[in-house]
Amino acid sequence: MTEPDSLVALLAKSSSRAMPAGETLTAHSAATLTALREVQRRIGRLRLYDDVLSARFWWFAAWAALTHDAGKIAEGFQRMLRGGIPWGHRHEVLSLGFLPHLVPEPANDGPHWVAAGVLTHHRALHRNDGHGPRTVATMYDGFDASQLSDVLGPWNDTVAAALIDWFRARAHAAGLYDGVDPPGPSTTPAASIADDTHRLLHNVLDWAVDERRSDQGLGAILLQGAVTMADRVSSAHGQLHVDQPFDGSYPDRLMARLTAAGRSAHPHQLAAAAVDGHLVLRAWTGSGKTEGGLLWASRQVEGLRAEHGGVPRLFYSLPYLASINAMARRLAENEVNDENLIGVSHSRAASYYLSRSLCDETDDGSLRDDNDASDDARARLAAASKAVARAAATRLFAETVRVGTPYQQLRGALAGPTHSAVLLDSANSVFLLDELHAYDPRRLGYLLAMVELWTKLGSRIGVLSATLPSRLVDLLSEALDREPTVIHADPTAAPVRHRIRTIDGHLTGPAALSLARERLAAGQSVLIVANNVKDAQTLFEELATFSPASALLLHSRFRRGDRSRIERAINSRYGSGQPGPRPAGLMVGTQAVEVSLDVDFDILITSCAPLDALAQRFGRVNRAGTRPPADVVICRPDLRPRRGNATDLFADGVYKQEPTEAAWSLLAGHDGQTITEAALTTWLDTVYASPWGDRWADEVRSHRAAFASAFLYFAYPFDDRGHLADDFDECFNGTEGILTDDLDDYRTLLTSDGTAATGRLLAADLLIPLPAFGAKIARWERELGIHIIDGTYDPDRGLLEIRGPQAEKYAPGELI
């Protein structure tokens, strides 16, 4: 479609590296409508509870996408794009003035839905609570038409009239007038834009404060998500993948691969493949649990495609970053043979892509050892640029398969212009939740609240676990819209992998240390798992001299770069499935090793913890079950209060007393005996069927209700929800900081040749994770936007202490 001369100079985007001349308003509007249609093809038909919105959802969204930036016609905005002073006003408000000249008025709330989609693609409408930018109502409520015209204008009426004609032509071409009559042409349409802007703005602001049913409000947020997703995709000139590799073709591909390897599918895998609906699959490590889940997912993809259309997305969720990264590699290399089809969705996705990009350059992921620092720097910079681009594509929802933590998808609960697209993307999707943890009732309750919402949006849920108590299955069933099919792998077919031994003394005591030294002297690979960082560091210092060439320590208080180096060394030396005997050596860690690493050791020595956590630790020994039963040695933990909780006791300052003592009682009662998968499941059910289990289940339900009330009640969908973001981050995230000694290096890396994003990625190697209260033990560096820690640090032992007046607030013995 040819642009009129009057529109050629009208910009929507300023000049950039990709588009030195900027992007015209008509080009961006057309691209956003095209992107909206791509989003529609991806999502399919939505199951909503408002008749008007349900019937015309994508029509409303298409109109909003086409016209969302019309207000950029304002001369102040155009001067700003060309390097002038900031305009200070909202173009989306002025965009409203174009709608009466373009959009037909179907019954009921039609004009309000389109206007809401336009008006909310950058800002909330009401209620700020002191968080974030001002809302639209804060900026413009109370203005009359003349005042609104003065602050938003001027604009060229001739250009406005040409833009209206262009929008009408584009709408006709896109079929937006099919079956409806366009508004009658006005002799002077541009002259009424100010009055129309004022009228529609206040109509929408009034309409948006009317309390509506939460399910209707959810539909409004999904509409907002459709417009914002389309806008982001078009602004980034991105493209959404249209293929789902785990579709109906996957079973044949898997069976062919198994046949070529001389194997066949397990009965529980075939049973999972036949399920139509939600699934719980209990299967031991090494029994093909992942493939069983993917077989189930492929059936659900085809079922959702038939029911809703679209391209169902597959979200494969795991609890830890290292396991997520390993699964992403596994799916890309073994299942679909194309890494670009698999997105990684977690807070350090760019770091993952950087590591993968570097691996493309060298065999082991390290930089070239040619003594040319400039070549190394250029290689890292090029790799960082590729990594930033891949991470950005995932944030733009490009891939149809995404591996990440469930909490990335939970951020959709924050809604608003930033997160509503995340919520939309979860509609008509398939979720595989691998290793759903029971022993954190708050996070579990929050996740179950979100599971309930996902099912309302037409999605299907699969849960995979080697250790899943029946009580958790019951809680999951309460959150689902229908009962899940529960499949158990035959426990009699599982290998007997472990023999229980107990030590009635602490992990750092003489008995445990003597046993570790004995096994190291015998040439065995020894895994020691402590409940907190302090104990892990103490054990490493005591025992590293017995295995100086191979001793490794892993916990949560390392620089990112050091942790990546250590994880590579662990996988290289102790990774499961390697040919030949396991090499002798020592690995000491915390909870970070429970499900984050695919490793295999001769013996485990661990402090007692809740039985679910211990079962994960057991899985790091004799992993495939191809050897005689290996020793898993459990030590009695210290029970002590936590800071700020003087009444309750915690195992080594971390785990609650009752479930830990229940685990100790069961394990000590079977000292010297082998343990089967069936027995472990029975013991878990026993723990969760206890009075403590009753209280645990009630606590999960309470947290589920609290999360739903705070985050998932959408009666006022366009209110600002920034006040919830801090609560959410406190629940799921800590913070990060850098050492005072690293400040100069961090600043240098931030300003590396390249974009700001690549600089931040390269500098991220110096970040150290801190607990949620990390801001209290660090100082804030405003210029760099980072917390600074005055601490003692060792690359092989991690953060050892915090110095200064806040030192007493950091207690490694309370942290995992």
mmCIF file of C-alpha atoms in Angstrom, residues 276-517:
data_model
loop_
_atom_site.group_PDB
_atom_site.id
_atom_site.type_symbol
_atom_site.label_atom_id
_atom_site.label_comp_id
_atom_site.label_asym_id
_atom_site.label_seq_id
_atom_site.Cartn_x
_atom_site.Cartn_y
_atom_site.Cartn_z
ATOM 1 C CA ASP A 276 -6.022 -37.091 27.015
ATOM 2 C CA GLY A 277 -6.006 -34.486 29.774
ATOM 3 C CA HIS A 278 -3.906 -33.713 32.838
ATOM 4 C CA LEU A 279 -1.198 -36.181 33.898
ATOM 5 C CA VAL A 280 0.811 -37.187 36.950
ATOM 6 C CA LEU A 281 3.656 -39.545 36.058
ATOM 7 C CA ARG A 282 5.651 -41.122 38.869
ATOM 8 C CA ALA A 283 8.749 -42.794 37.489
ATOM 9 C CA TRP A 284 12.173 -43.444 38.931
ATOM 10 C CA THR A 285 15.384 -41.888 37.658
ATOM 11 C CA GLY A 286 16.580 -43.580 34.466
ATOM 12 C CA SER A 287 13.153 -44.977 33.522
ATOM 13 C CA GLY A 288 12.456 -42.564 30.663
ATOM 14 C CA LYS A 289 10.344 -40.123 32.655
ATOM 15 C CA THR A 290 11.180 -37.228 30.337
ATOM 16 C CA GLU A 291 10.269 -39.153 27.191
ATOM 17 C CA GLY A 292 7.017 -40.279 28.834
ATOM 18 C CA GLY A 293 6.165 -36.669 29.563
ATOM 19 C CA LEU A 294 6.955 -35.613 26.015
ATOM 20 C CA LEU A 295 4.807 -38.401 24.586
ATOM 21 C CA TRP A 296 1.935 -37.110 26.730
ATOM 22 C CA ALA A 297 2.665 -33.526 25.640
ATOM 23 C CA SER A 298 2.545 -34.429 21.943
ATOM 24 C CA ARG A 299 -0.974 -35.813 22.367
ATOM 25 C CA GLN A 300 -2.090 -32.700 24.225
ATOM 26 C CA VAL A 301 -0.644 -30.466 21.505
ATOM 27 C CA GLU A 302 -2.784 -32.218 18.914
ATOM 28 C CA GLY A 303 -5.834 -32.138 21.185
ATOM 29 C CA LEU A 304 -5.505 -28.415 21.882
ATOM 30 C CA ARG A 305 -4.887 -27.686 18.206
ATOM 31 C CA ALA A 306 -8.118 -29.472 17.315
ATOM 32 C CA GLU A 307 -10.054 -27.769 20.115
ATOM 33 C CA HIS A 308 -8.763 -24.199 19.878
ATOM 34 C CA GLY A 309 -6.652 -23.948 16.736
ATOM 35 C CA GLY A 310 -3.348 -22.178 17.067
ATOM 36 C CA VAL A 311 0.081 -23.596 17.819
ATOM 37 C CA PRO A 312 0.125 -24.815 21.436
ATOM 38 C CA ARG A 313 3.289 -23.901 23.289
ATOM 39 C CA LEU A 314 5.152 -26.419 25.439
ATOM 40 C CA PHE A 315 6.549 -25.096 28.725
ATOM 41 C CA TYR A 316 8.978 -27.533 30.327
ATOM 42 C CA SER A 317 9.562 -26.356 33.902
ATOM 43 C CA LEU A 318 12.360 -27.403 36.244
ATOM 44 C CA PRO A 319 13.322 -25.946 39.610
ATOM 45 C CA TYR A 320 17.039 -25.154 39.127
ATOM 46 C CA LEU A 321 19.056 -23.289 36.511
ATOM 47 C CA ALA A 322 21.649 -25.944 35.800
ATOM 48 C CA SER A 323 18.985 -28.606 35.252
ATOM 49 C CA ILE A 324 17.104 -26.201 32.969
ATOM 50 C CA ASN A 325 20.204 -25.573 30.887
ATOM 51 C CA ALA A 326 20.937 -29.288 30.653
ATOM 52 C CA MET A 327 17.362 -30.074 29.621
ATOM 53 C CA ALA A 328 17.400 -27.352 26.947
ATOM 54 C CA ARG A 329 20.562 -28.873 25.474
ATOM 55 C CA ARG A 330 19.091 -32.349 25.666
ATOM 56 C CA LEU A 331 15.872 -31.405 23.885
ATOM 57 C CA ALA A 332 17.686 -29.432 21.210
ATOM 58 C CA GLU A 333 20.342 -32.053 20.495
ATOM 59 C CA ASN A 334 18.452 -35.323 21.013
ATOM 60 C CA GLU A 335 14.813 -34.582 20.286
ATOM 61 C CA VAL A 336 14.503 -31.803 17.684
ATOM 62 C CA ASN A 337 18.080 -31.391 16.407
ATOM 63 C CA ASP A 338 17.719 -27.610 16.229
ATOM 64 C CA GLU A 339 18.666 -25.461 19.192
ATOM 65 C CA ASN A 340 16.887 -22.442 17.712
ATOM 66 C CA LEU A 341 13.509 -24.095 18.334
ATOM 67 C CA ILE A 342 14.134 -24.323 22.092
ATOM 68 C CA GLY A 343 13.989 -21.204 24.229
ATOM 69 C CA VAL A 344 15.482 -20.935 27.706
ATOM 70 C CA SER A 345 13.323 -18.901 30.063
ATOM 71 C CA HIS A 346 14.936 -17.965 33.353
ATOM 72 C CA SER A 347 16.623 -14.954 34.920
ATOM 73 C CA ARG A 348 20.022 -15.864 33.473
ATOM 74 C CA ALA A 349 18.956 -16.983 30.028
ATOM 75 C CA ALA A 350 21.419 -14.688 28.298
ATOM 76 C CA SER A 351 24.254 -16.228 30.333
ATOM 77 C CA TYR A 352 23.134 -19.675 29.157
ATOM 78 C CA TYR A 353 23.124 -18.547 25.539
ATOM 79 C CA LEU A 354 26.550 -16.979 26.029
ATOM 80 C CA SER A 355 27.905 -20.280 27.288
ATOM 81 C CA ARG A 356 26.359 -22.121 24.344
ATOM 82 C CA SER A 357 27.667 -19.557 21.894
ATOM 83 C CA LEU A 358 31.176 -19.905 23.272
ATOM 84 C CA CYS A 359 30.846 -23.676 22.959
ATOM 85 C CA ASP A 360 30.162 -23.122 19.267
ATOM 86 C CA GLU A 361 33.532 -21.410 19.022
ATOM 87 C CA THR A 362 35.598 -23.944 21.012
ATOM 88 C CA ASP A 363 35.226 -27.555 21.946
ATOM 89 C CA ASP A 364 34.937 -27.053 25.706
ATOM 90 C CA GLY A 365 33.352 -23.621 26.003
ATOM 91 C CA SER A 366 36.606 -21.971 27.032
ATOM 92 C CA LEU A 367 38.275 -19.170 25.122
ATOM 93 C CA ARG A 368 41.089 -19.865 22.726
ATOM 94 C CA ASP A 369 44.428 -20.388 24.446
ATOM 95 C CA ASP A 370 46.543 -18.514 21.957
ATOM 96 C CA ASN A 371 47.813 -15.791 24.306
ATOM 97 C CA ASP A 372 46.001 -13.164 22.282
ATOM 98 C CA ALA A 373 43.844 -11.282 24.762
ATOM 99 C CA SER A 374 42.343 -9.102 22.047
ATOM 100 C CA ASP A 375 41.134 -12.170 20.123
ATOM 101 C CA ASP A 376 39.626 -13.557 23.313
ATOM 102 C CA ALA A 377 37.855 -10.272 24.030
ATOM 103 C CA ARG A 378 36.494 -10.090 20.488
ATOM 104 C CA ALA A 379 35.298 -13.708 20.700
ATOM 105 C CA ARG A 380 33.467 -13.042 23.963
ATOM 106 C CA LEU A 381 31.944 -9.837 22.610
ATOM 107 C CA ALA A 382 30.680 -11.583 19.474
ATOM 108 C CA ALA A 383 29.328 -14.449 21.536
ATOM 109 C CA ALA A 384 27.650 -12.016 23.933
ATOM 110 C CA SER A 385 25.929 -10.245 21.050
ATOM 111 C CA LYS A 386 24.527 -13.548 19.797
ATOM 112 C CA ALA A 387 23.445 -14.489 23.313
ATOM 113 C CA VAL A 388 21.620 -11.202 23.882
ATOM 114 C CA ALA A 389 19.767 -11.645 20.597
ATOM 115 C CA ARG A 390 18.683 -15.201 21.501
ATOM 116 C CA ALA A 391 17.518 -14.156 24.971
ATOM 117 C CA ALA A 392 15.587 -11.260 23.454
ATOM 118 C CA ALA A 393 13.877 -13.635 21.017
ATOM 119 C CA THR A 394 12.722 -15.782 23.933
ATOM 120 C CA ARG A 395 11.398 -12.736 25.777
ATOM 121 C CA LEU A 396 9.448 -11.960 22.599
ATOM 122 C CA PHE A 397 7.836 -15.422 22.763
ATOM 123 C CA ALA A 398 9.548 -16.571 19.560
ATOM 124 C CA GLU A 399 9.967 -20.268 20.338
ATOM 125 C CA THR A 400 7.117 -22.731 20.760
ATOM 126 C CA VAL A 401 9.145 -24.789 23.261
ATOM 127 C CA ARG A 402 10.526 -23.075 26.343
ATOM 128 C CA VAL A 403 12.485 -24.591 29.190
ATOM 129 C CA GLY A 404 12.587 -22.594 32.404
ATOM 130 C CA THR A 405 11.511 -22.201 35.979
ATOM 131 C CA PRO A 406 7.771 -22.150 36.661
ATOM 132 C CA TYR A 407 8.249 -18.754 38.271
ATOM 133 C CA GLN A 408 8.959 -17.083 34.935
ATOM 134 C CA GLN A 409 5.430 -17.994 33.853
ATOM 135 C CA LEU A 410 4.064 -17.013 37.255
ATOM 136 C CA ARG A 411 5.136 -13.438 36.485
ATOM 137 C CA GLY A 412 2.108 -13.265 34.224
ATOM 138 C CA ALA A 413 0.151 -12.779 37.462
ATOM 139 C CA LEU A 414 1.606 -9.268 37.668
ATOM 140 C CA ALA A 415 -0.343 -8.435 34.478
ATOM 141 C CA GLY A 416 -0.145 -4.827 33.280
ATOM 142 C CA PRO A 417 1.666 -3.657 30.138
ATOM 143 C CA THR A 418 4.824 -5.572 31.084
ATOM 144 C CA HIS A 419 3.443 -8.986 32.028
ATOM 145 C CA SER A 420 -0.007 -9.383 30.464
ATOM 146 C CA ALA A 421 1.548 -10.910 27.340
ATOM 147 C CA VAL A 422 3.091 -13.639 29.534
ATOM 148 C CA LEU A 423 -0.393 -14.485 30.757
ATOM 149 C CA LEU A 424 -1.803 -14.554 27.221
ATOM 150 C CA ASP A 425 1.015 -16.828 26.092
ATOM 151 C CA SER A 426 0.046 -19.375 28.747
ATOM 152 C CA ALA A 427 -3.425 -19.828 27.231
ATOM 153 C CA ASN A 428 -4.047 -23.047 25.278
ATOM 154 C CA SER A 429 -0.597 -24.323 26.229
ATOM 155 C CA VAL A 430 0.958 -27.518 27.553
ATOM 156 C CA PHE A 431 2.862 -27.403 30.850
ATOM 157 C CA LEU A 432 5.270 -30.116 31.953
ATOM 158 C CA LEU A 433 6.277 -29.557 35.583
ATOM 159 C CA ASP A 434 9.306 -31.738 36.251
ATOM 160 C CA GLU A 435 10.168 -32.449 39.911
ATOM 161 C CA LEU A 436 7.405 -30.463 41.601
ATOM 162 C CA HIS A 437 8.798 -29.823 45.075
ATOM 163 C CA ALA A 438 6.603 -30.347 48.119
ATOM 164 C CA TYR A 439 8.774 -29.117 50.950
ATOM 165 C CA ASP A 440 8.327 -25.360 50.354
ATOM 166 C CA PRO A 441 4.610 -24.832 51.056
ATOM 167 C CA ARG A 442 4.559 -21.160 50.113
ATOM 168 C CA ARG A 443 6.014 -21.555 46.636
ATOM 169 C CA LEU A 444 4.011 -24.697 46.053
ATOM 170 C CA GLY A 445 0.802 -22.925 47.057
ATOM 171 C CA TYR A 446 1.557 -20.046 44.711
ATOM 172 C CA LEU A 447 2.302 -22.415 41.854
ATOM 173 C CA LEU A 448 -0.926 -24.344 42.420
ATOM 174 C CA ALA A 449 -2.896 -21.088 42.325
ATOM 175 C CA MET A 450 -1.336 -20.374 38.942
ATOM 176 C CA VAL A 451 -2.024 -23.927 37.755
ATOM 177 C CA GLU A 452 -5.706 -23.289 38.418
ATOM 178 C CA LEU A 453 -5.564 -20.156 36.283
ATOM 179 C CA TRP A 454 -3.711 -21.924 33.462
ATOM 180 C CA THR A 455 -6.435 -24.551 33.297
ATOM 181 C CA LYS A 456 -9.081 -21.799 33.118
ATOM 182 C CA LEU A 457 -7.180 -20.507 30.091
ATOM 183 C CA GLY A 458 -7.499 -23.869 28.350
ATOM 184 C CA SER A 459 -4.078 -25.306 29.168
ATOM 185 C CA ARG A 460 -3.160 -28.841 30.207
ATOM 186 C CA ILE A 461 -0.844 -29.772 33.045
ATOM 187 C CA GLY A 462 1.560 -32.685 33.347
ATOM 188 C CA VAL A 463 3.627 -33.378 36.470
ATOM 189 C CA LEU A 464 6.684 -35.645 36.370
ATOM 190 C CA SER A 465 8.466 -36.844 39.478
ATOM 191 C CA ALA A 466 10.460 -39.659 40.948
ATOM 192 C CA THR A 467 9.384 -38.619 44.458
ATOM 193 C CA LEU A 468 5.859 -37.256 44.661
ATOM 194 C CA PRO A 469 3.799 -37.822 47.817
ATOM 195 C CA SER A 470 0.173 -38.756 47.283
ATOM 196 C CA ARG A 471 -0.874 -35.765 49.353
ATOM 197 C CA LEU A 472 0.670 -33.445 46.785
ATOM 198 C CA VAL A 473 -1.262 -35.252 44.047
ATOM 199 C CA ASP A 474 -4.435 -34.518 46.022
ATOM 200 C CA LEU A 475 -3.562 -30.811 46.294
ATOM 201 C CA LEU A 476 -2.804 -30.688 42.581
ATOM 202 C CA SER A 477 -6.178 -32.276 41.818
ATOM 203 C CA GLU A 478 -7.902 -29.543 43.832
ATOM 204 C CA ALA A 479 -6.315 -26.915 41.586
ATOM 205 C CA LEU A 480 -7.159 -28.607 38.277
ATOM 206 C CA ASP A 481 -10.454 -28.356 36.428
ATOM 207 C CA ARG A 482 -10.623 -32.155 36.196
ATOM 208 C CA GLU A 483 -8.868 -35.086 37.850
ATOM 209 C CA PRO A 484 -5.443 -35.925 36.446
ATOM 210 C CA THR A 485 -4.615 -39.400 35.246
ATOM 211 C CA VAL A 486 -2.008 -40.834 37.632
ATOM 212 C CA ILE A 487 0.475 -43.304 36.160
ATOM 213 C CA HIS A 488 3.082 -45.204 38.169
ATOM 214 C CA ALA A 489 6.102 -46.829 36.608
ATOM 215 C CA ASP A 490 6.260 -50.443 37.767
ATOM 216 C CA PRO A 491 8.278 -50.236 41.008
ATOM 217 C CA THR A 492 9.326 -53.903 40.736
ATOM 218 C CA ALA A 493 11.187 -53.066 37.543
ATOM 219 C CA ALA A 494 13.257 -50.368 39.228
ATOM 220 C CA PRO A 495 16.854 -51.234 40.136
ATOM 221 C CA VAL A 496 17.802 -51.271 43.820
ATOM 222 C CA ARG A 497 20.354 -48.508 43.837
ATOM 223 C CA HIS A 498 20.999 -47.576 47.471
ATOM 224 C CA ARG A 499 21.788 -48.918 50.905
ATOM 225 C CA ILE A 500 20.956 -46.762 53.912
ATOM 226 C CA ARG A 501 23.522 -46.011 56.572
ATOM 227 C CA THR A 502 23.074 -43.511 59.388
ATOM 228 C CA ILE A 503 25.536 -41.694 61.638
ATOM 229 C CA ASP A 504 24.192 -40.397 64.933
ATOM 230 C CA GLY A 505 26.410 -37.347 64.713
ATOM 231 C CA HIS A 506 26.725 -34.171 62.665
ATOM 232 C CA LEU A 507 27.975 -34.083 59.079
ATOM 233 C CA THR A 508 30.988 -32.023 60.177
ATOM 234 C CA GLY A 509 31.765 -34.394 63.074
ATOM 235 C CA PRO A 510 34.589 -36.941 63.320
ATOM 236 C CA ALA A 511 32.609 -40.006 62.215
ATOM 237 C CA ALA A 512 31.492 -38.484 58.921
ATOM 238 C CA LEU A 513 34.918 -36.974 58.246
ATOM 239 C CA SER A 514 36.628 -40.307 58.961
ATOM 240 C CA LEU A 515 34.302 -42.138 56.563
ATOM 241 C CA ALA A 516 34.904 -39.578 53.828
ATOM 242 C CA ARG A 517 38.682 -39.864 54.217
#
